[in-house]
XYZ file of C-alpha atoms in Angstrom:
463
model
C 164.660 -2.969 155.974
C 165.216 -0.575 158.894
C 168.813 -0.572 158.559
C 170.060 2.085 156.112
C 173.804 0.416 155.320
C 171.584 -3.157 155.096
C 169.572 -1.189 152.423
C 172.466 -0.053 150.342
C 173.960 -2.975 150.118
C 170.981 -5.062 148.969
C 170.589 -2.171 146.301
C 174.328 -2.732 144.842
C 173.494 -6.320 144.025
C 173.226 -7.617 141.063
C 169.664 -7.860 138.907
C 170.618 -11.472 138.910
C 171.037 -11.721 142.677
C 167.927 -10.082 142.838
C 166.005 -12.045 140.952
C 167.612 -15.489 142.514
C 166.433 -13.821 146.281
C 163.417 -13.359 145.282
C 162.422 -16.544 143.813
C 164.185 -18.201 146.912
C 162.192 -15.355 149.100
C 165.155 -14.533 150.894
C 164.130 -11.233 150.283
C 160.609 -10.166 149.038
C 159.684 -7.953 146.608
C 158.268 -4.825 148.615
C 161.530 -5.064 150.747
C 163.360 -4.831 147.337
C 161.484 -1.804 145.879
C 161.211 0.301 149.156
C 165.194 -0.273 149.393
C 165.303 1.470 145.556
C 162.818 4.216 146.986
C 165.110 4.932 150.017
C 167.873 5.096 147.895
C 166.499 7.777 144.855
C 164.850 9.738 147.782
C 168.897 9.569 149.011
C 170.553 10.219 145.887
C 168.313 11.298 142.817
C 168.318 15.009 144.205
C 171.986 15.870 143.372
C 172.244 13.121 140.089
C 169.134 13.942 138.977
C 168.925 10.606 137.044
C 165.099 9.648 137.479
C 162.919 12.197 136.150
C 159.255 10.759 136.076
C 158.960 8.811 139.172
C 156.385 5.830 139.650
C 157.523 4.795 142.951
C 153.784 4.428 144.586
C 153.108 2.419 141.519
C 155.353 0.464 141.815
C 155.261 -0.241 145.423
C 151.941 -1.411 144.695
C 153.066 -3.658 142.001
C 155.574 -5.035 144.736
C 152.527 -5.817 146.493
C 151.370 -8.009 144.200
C 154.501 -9.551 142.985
C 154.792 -10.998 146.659
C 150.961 -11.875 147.201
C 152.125 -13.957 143.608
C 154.916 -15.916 145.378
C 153.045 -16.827 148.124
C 149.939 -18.318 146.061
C 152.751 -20.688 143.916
C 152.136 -18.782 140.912
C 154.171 -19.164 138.021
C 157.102 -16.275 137.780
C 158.795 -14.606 134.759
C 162.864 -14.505 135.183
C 162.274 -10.865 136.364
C 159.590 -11.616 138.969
C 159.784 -8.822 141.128
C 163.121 -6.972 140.211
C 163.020 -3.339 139.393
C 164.095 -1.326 136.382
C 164.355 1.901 134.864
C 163.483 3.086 131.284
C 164.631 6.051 129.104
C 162.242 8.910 128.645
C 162.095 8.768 124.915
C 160.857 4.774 125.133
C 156.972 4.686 125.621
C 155.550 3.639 128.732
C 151.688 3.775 128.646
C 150.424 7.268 130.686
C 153.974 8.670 130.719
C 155.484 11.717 129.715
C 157.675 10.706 126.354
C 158.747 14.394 125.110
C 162.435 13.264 124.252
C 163.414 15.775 126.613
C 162.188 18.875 124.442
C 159.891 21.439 125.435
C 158.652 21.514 121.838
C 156.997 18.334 122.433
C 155.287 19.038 125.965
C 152.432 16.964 126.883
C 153.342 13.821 124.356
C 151.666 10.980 126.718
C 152.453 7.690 125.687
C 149.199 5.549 124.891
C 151.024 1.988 125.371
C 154.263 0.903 126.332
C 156.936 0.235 123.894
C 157.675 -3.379 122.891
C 161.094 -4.051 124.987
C 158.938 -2.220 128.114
C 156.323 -5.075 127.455
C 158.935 -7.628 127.303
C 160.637 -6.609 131.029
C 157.391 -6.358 132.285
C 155.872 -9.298 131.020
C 158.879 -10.935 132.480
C 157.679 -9.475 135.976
C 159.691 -6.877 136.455
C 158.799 -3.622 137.942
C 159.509 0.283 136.225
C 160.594 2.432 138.940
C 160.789 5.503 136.492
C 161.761 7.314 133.309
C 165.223 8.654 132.948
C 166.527 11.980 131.771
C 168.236 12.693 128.606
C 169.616 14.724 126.053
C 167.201 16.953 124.125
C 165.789 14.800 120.963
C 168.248 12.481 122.349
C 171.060 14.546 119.978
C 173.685 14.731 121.877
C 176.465 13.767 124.571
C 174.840 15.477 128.039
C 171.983 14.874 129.302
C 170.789 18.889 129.951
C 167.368 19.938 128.503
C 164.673 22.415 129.304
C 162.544 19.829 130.370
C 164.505 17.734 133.482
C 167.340 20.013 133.617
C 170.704 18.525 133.933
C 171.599 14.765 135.250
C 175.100 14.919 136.869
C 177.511 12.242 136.854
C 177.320 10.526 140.661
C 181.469 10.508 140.943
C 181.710 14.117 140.047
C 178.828 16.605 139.941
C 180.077 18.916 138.130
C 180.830 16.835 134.937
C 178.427 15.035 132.578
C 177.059 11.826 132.766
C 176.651 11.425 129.057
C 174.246 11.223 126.809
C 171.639 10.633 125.450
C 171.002 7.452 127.718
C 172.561 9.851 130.662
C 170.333 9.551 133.217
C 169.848 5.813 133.148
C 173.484 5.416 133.185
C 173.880 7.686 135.969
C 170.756 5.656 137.826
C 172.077 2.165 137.351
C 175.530 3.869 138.615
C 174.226 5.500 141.814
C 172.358 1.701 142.695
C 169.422 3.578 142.216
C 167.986 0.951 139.517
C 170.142 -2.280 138.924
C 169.035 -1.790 135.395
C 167.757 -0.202 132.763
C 167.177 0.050 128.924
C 168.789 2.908 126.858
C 168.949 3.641 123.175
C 171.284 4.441 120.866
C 171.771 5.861 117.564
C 175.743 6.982 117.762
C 177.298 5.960 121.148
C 174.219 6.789 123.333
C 174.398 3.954 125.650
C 178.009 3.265 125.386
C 179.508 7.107 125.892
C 176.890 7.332 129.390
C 178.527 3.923 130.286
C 182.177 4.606 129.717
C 181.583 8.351 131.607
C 179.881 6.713 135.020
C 181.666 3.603 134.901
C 178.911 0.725 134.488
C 178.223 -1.855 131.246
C 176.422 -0.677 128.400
C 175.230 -2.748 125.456
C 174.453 -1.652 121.732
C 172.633 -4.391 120.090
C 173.120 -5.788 116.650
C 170.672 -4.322 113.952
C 166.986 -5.758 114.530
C 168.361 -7.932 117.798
C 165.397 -6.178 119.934
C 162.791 -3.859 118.543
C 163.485 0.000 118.866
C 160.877 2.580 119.244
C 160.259 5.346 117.467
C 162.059 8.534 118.813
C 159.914 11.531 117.928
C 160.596 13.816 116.017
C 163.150 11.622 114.300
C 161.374 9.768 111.678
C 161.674 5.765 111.452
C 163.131 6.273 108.267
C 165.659 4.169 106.807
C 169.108 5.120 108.307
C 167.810 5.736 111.686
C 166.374 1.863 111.530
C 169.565 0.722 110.240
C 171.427 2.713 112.781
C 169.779 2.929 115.980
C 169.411 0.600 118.075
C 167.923 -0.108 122.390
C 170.153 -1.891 124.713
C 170.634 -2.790 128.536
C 172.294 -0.823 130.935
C 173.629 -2.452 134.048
C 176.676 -2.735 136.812
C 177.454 -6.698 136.188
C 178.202 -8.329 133.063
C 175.877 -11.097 133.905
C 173.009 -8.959 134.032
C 173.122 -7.701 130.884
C 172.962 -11.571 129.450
C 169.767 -11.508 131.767
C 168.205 -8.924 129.673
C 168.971 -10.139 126.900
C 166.827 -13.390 127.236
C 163.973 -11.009 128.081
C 164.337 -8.217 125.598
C 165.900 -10.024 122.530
C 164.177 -11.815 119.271
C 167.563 -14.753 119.152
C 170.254 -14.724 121.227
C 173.330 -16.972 119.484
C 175.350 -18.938 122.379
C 178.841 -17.220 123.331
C 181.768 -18.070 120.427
C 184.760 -18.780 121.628
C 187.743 -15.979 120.620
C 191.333 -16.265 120.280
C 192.099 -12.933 118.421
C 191.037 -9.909 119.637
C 192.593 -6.750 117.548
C 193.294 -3.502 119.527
C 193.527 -0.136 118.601
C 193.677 3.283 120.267
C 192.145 5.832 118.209
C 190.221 5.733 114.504
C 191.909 9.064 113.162
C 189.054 11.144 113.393
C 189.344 12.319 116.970
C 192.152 12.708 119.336
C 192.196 10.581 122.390
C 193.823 10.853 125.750
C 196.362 8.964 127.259
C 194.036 8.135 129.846
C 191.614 6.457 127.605
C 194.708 4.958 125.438
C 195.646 2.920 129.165
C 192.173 1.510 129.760
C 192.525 0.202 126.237
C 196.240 -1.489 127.332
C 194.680 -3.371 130.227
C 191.732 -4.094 129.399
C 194.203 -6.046 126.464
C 196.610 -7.392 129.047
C 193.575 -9.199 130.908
C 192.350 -10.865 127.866
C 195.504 -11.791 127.166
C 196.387 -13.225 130.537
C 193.454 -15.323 129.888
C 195.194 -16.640 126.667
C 193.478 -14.482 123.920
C 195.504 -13.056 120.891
C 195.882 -9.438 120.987
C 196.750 -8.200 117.682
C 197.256 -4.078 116.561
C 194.677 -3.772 113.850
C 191.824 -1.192 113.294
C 188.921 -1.241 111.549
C 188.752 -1.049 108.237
C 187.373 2.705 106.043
C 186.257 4.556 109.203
C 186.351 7.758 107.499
C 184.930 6.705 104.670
C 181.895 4.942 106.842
C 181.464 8.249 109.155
C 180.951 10.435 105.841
C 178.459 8.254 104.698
C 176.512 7.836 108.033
C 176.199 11.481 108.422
C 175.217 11.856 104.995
C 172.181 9.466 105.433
C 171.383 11.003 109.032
C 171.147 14.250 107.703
C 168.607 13.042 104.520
C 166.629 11.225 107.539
C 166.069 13.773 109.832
C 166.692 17.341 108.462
C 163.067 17.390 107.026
C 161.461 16.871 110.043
C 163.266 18.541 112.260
C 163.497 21.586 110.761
C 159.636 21.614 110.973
C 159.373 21.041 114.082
C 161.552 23.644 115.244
C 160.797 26.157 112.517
C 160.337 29.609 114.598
C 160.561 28.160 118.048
C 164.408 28.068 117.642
C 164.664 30.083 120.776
C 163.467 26.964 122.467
C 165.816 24.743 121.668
C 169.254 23.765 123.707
C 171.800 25.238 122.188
C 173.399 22.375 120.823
C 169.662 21.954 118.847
C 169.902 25.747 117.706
C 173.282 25.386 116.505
C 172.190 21.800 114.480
C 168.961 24.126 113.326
C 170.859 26.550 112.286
C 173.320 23.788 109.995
C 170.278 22.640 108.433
C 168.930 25.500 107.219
C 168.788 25.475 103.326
C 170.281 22.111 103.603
C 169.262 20.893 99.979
C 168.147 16.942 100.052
C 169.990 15.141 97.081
C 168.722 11.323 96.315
C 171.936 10.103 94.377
C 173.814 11.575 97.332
C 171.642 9.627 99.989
C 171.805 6.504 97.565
C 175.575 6.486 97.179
C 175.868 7.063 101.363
C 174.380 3.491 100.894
C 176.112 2.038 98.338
C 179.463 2.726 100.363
C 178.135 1.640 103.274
C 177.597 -1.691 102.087
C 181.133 -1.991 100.561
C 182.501 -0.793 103.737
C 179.998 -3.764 105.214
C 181.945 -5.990 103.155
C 185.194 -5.456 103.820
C 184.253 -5.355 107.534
C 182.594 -8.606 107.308
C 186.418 -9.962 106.315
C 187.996 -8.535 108.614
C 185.985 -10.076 111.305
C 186.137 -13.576 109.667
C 189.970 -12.769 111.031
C 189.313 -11.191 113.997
C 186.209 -11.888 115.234
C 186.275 -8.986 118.355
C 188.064 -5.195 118.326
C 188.889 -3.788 121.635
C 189.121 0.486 121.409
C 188.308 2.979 123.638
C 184.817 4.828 123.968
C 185.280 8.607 123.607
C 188.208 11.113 123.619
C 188.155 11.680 127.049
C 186.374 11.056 130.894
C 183.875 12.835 131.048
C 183.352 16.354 130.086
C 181.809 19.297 132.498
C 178.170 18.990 132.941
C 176.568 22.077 130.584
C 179.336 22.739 128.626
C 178.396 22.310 124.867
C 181.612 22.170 123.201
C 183.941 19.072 124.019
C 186.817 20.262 125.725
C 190.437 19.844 124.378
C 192.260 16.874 124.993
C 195.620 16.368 126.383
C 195.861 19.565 125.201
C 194.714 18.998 121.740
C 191.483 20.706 119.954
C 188.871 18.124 119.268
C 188.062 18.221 115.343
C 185.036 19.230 113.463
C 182.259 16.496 113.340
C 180.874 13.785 115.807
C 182.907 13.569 118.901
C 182.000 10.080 119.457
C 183.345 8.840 116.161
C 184.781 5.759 117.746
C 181.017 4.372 118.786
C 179.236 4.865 115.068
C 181.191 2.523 113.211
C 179.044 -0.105 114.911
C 176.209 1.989 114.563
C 176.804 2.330 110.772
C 176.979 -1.559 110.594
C 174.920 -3.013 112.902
C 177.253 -4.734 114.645
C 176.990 -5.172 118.382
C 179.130 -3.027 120.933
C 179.973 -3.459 124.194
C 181.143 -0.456 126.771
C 182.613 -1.650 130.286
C 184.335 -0.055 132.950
C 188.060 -0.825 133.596
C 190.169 2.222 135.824
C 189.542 5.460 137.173
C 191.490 8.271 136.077
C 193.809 10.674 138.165
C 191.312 12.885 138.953
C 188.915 9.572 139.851
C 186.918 9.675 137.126
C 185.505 6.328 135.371
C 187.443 5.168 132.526
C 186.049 2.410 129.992
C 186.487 0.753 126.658
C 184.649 -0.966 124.354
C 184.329 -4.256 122.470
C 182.841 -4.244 119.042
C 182.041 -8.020 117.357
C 179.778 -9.689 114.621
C 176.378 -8.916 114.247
C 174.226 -11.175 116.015
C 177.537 -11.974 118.820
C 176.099 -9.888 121.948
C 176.911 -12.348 124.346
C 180.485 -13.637 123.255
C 181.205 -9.511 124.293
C 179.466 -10.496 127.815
C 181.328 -13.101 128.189
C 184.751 -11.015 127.556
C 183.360 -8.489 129.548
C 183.122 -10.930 132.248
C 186.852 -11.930 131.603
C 188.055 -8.335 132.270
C 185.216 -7.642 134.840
C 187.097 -10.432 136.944
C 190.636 -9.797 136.563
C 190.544 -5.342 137.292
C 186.857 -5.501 139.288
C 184.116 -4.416 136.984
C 181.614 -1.638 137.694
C 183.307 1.856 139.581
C 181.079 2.338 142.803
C 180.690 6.125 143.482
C 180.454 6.147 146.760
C 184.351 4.665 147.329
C 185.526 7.424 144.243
C-alpha cells in the first residue's frame, strides 16, 4: 500500500478483520505485514515497544503465507496475521534475558508452547517486546531495551511487566500480542495505554518458565500468559488458539462492584471508570450490587509470603555481587532479601490460608458470579520514576501497588482489564472484571457489552 493514511487504517483493524481479509484475499498477507513494518519504522522510535525486531523474517514468512493461499492450501484461523510476543517467552534464536543484563546472551533454543500454538495457527511474530527487569515490576525500564513509553504520553509509563506489548498493540503497531503475568502484569500495561488485557485462569494455557524465577510452586499457581489486544473479539480469537478448554460464555445477572480493596488508595479518576463501566452493564439489564471480595488482606499476606519462599533463593544468587547491575527497583528487592530466613511451616500455612480464602471465594461467586473494580491506584505513573506517586494527594502504602490485580493471581481466577475513559489530563483509564476460574470468555463477552456502549480501545493518535 502506497498510501500512508490507507496503511494506518488497515493497521487499526481488528486481528479478526485481519484474519477474515485475508482468507477472503481482500488483502494479502505481505500487504498486511509491510503495513506493520511502515508503522514500527513510524512509531517504535519514541514508544520503544518492539525491542528484537524480525521484520525481514517475517516479510518472508508473508511470502509464503500468500504463495499458500494461492495453491488452496489449508489455513490455520491466524493464516497470515501478525503478532508480537514478550521478551521473557521463548522464541527459538531470540534473545530471552527477561530484560536483565545479568542474563545477557540467554538464546532461546525453541519457542515456547503458546508461541507454537499462534504460529502453528499461521500467524506471523513481528518481534519481542520490552519489559520490566525479571519482569518485577510496574515500568517497563531496564538496562537492556531501555525504557518503553506510553504512546498517549511519553513521558509516563506504559506499565509493566507486559509494557511494551501493551504499548505495541496500543500504537497499531501489532494487533496482538501475548503477555504474562504473575501480579497485574498484563492487566496494569492494559489499563495504563488503554487496550484489553486478559489474565487467564490457572493452567488455561501453558506458561513458560521466566528465568531466574524458578517454576516452583507459587509462581505456577500464580502466574499465568494471556492475550493482549484493542477489540474484545480478538482476544476470544486467541483464546481458541492458545487455550487447552475454553467453556462457552455464562450468562450474568449480578455483577458486584467495588472501588478499592483497602490496601491501596485509589483516585477518583479510577473510582469513575469503575461507575460507568457499572452503568453500561446495567443499561444492558445486569445487577450491579456493592460487594467486595472476600479476605483480601488476608490473601495478599499469604501470596507474598509464598513469593518470597519461591524466589528469594534464586535470586539472591543470581544477583549476589553484581547488585550494582541491577535496576534499582531489583537492588532495593536484593537488598529486602538479604538474610531473609526461609521457614517451611510459614510457606505451608501461606497455603493453608490460601485455600480457605479459595473457599470462601468460591461462595461468593456461586452469588455473584463477576466483580467489576478498578486496575491500579492511578493512570499511569511517570516513565522512570521508581516509587508510585501519591494519589489524590494521598501516600501510597507499603507493599504491592497493584494489590487490586493479585487477588486473581492468588486464586487463579481469570481477570479481565478494558479500557473505558480518558482522564483530564487524557490519559487511558480502565477497569477490570474478575470471574470463575475457567469463565474467560463470559468477561469477553461483558467486555464487549461495555466496549459497545463508551467505545472500547483509546486510539493515541486522537488523545
Amino acid at each position: 500500500m502506497g498510501d500512508e493514511s490507507a496503511a494506518n487504517e488497515l493497521v487499526k483493524r481488528s486481528a479478526t478483520w485481519m484474519a477474515r481479509g485475508l482468507r477472503a484475499r481482500e488483502i494479502s498477507c505481505a500487504e498486511l505485514l509491510d503495513a506493520h513494518a511502515a508503522r514500527y519504522e513510524a512509531r517504535n522510535g519514541e514508544v520503544n515497544a518492539i525491542v528484537v525486531p524480525r521484520l525481514e523474517a517475517a516479510r518472508a514468512e508473508a511470502a509464503a503465507a500468500d504463495a499458500a493461499i494461492a495453491r488452496g492450501d489449508p489455513l490455520g484461523a491466524l493464516h497470515g496475521v501478525p503478532f508480537t510476543v514478550k521478551e521473557i517467552i521463548d522464541v527459538a534464536g531470540m534473545p530471552s534475558t527477561n530484560g536483565s543484563s545479568l542474563q545477557a546472551g540467554r538464546i532461546a533454543s525453541a519457542d515456547a508452547a503458546v508461541v507454537r500454538r499462534m504460529r502453528g495457527a499461521g500467524a506471523i511474530l513481528l518481534g519481542k517486546t520490552n519489559l520490566s527487569e525479571f519482569s518485577a515490576f510496574w515500568d517497563s525500564v531496564n538496562n537492556v531495551y531501555g525504557a518503553t513509553r506510553n504512546p498517549h504520553d511519553g513521558t509516563r509509563t506504559a506499565g509493566g511487566s507486559s509494557g511494551g506489548e501493551a504499548a505495541a498493540v496500543a500504537s497499531a503497531m501489532s494487533p496482538f500480542g501475548i503477555g504474562s503475568d504473575l501480579s497485574g502484569s498484563i492487566r496494569a500495561p492494559a489499563h495504563w495505554t488503554g487496550v484489553y488485557g486478559l489474565r487467564t485462569s490457572r493452567d488455561a494455557a501453558p506458561c513458560p518458565p521466566h528465568p531466574p524465577w524458578p517454576s516452583a510452586a507459587g509462581m505456577q499457581m500464580f502466574g499465568t500468559v494471556g492475550p493482549l489486544a484493542r477489540f474484545a473479539e480478538d482476544l476470544d480469537l486467541m483464546l481458541a488458539t492458545i487455550c487447552e478448554r475454553r467453556l462457552p460464555p455464562a450468562p450474568v445477572e449480578r455483577i458486584a462492584v467495588f472501588e478499592e480493596d483497602g490496601l491501596q488508595p485509589v483516585s477518583r479518576t479510577c473510582r469513575e471508570a469503575v461507575r460507568r463501566a457499572a452503568a453500561a452493564l446495567a443499561a444492558g439489564g445486569s445487577e450491579i450490587v456493592e460487594d467486595s471480595l472476600p479476605r483480601a488482606l488476608e490473601l495478599r499476606s499469604a501470596f507474598n509470603t509464598i513469593i518470597a519462599h519461591d524466589s528469594a533463593g534464586a535470586f539472591s544468587s543470581l544477583a549476589a555481587g553484581r547488585e550494582d547491575e541491577l535496576m534499582p527497583y531489583n537492588a532495593e528487592l536484593a537488598e529486602a532479601m538479604r538474610g531473609f530466613e526461609p521457614s517451611f511451616p510459614a510457606y505451608a500455612a501461606a497455603f493453608e490460608q490460601i485455600a480457605s480464602i479459595e473457599a470462601d471465594a468460591g461462595e461468593w461467586f456461586e452469588r455473584t458470579p463477576v466483580a467489576l473494580c478498578p486496575v491500579a491506584p492511578d493512570v499511569a505513573p511517570p516513565v522512570g520514576v521508581f516509587a508510585f506517586p501519591p494519589v489524590d494527594g494521598e501516600a501510597t502504602r507499603p507493599g504491592g501497588k497493584l494489590s487490586l490485580c493479585s487477588y486473581a493471581n492468588a486464586l487463579g481466577l481469570p481477570a479481565l482489564a478494558l479500557p473505558v475513559m480518558r482522564s483530564e489530563t487524557g490519559l487511558p483509564v480502565g477497569v477490570q472484571l474478575i470471574g470463575r476460574r475457567g469463565e474467560e470468555r463470559t468477561l469477553i463477552a461483558l467486555a464487549a457489552r461495555i466496549e459497545e456502549a463508551l467505545g472500547g480501545w483509546l486510539d493515541p493518535d486522537a488523545s
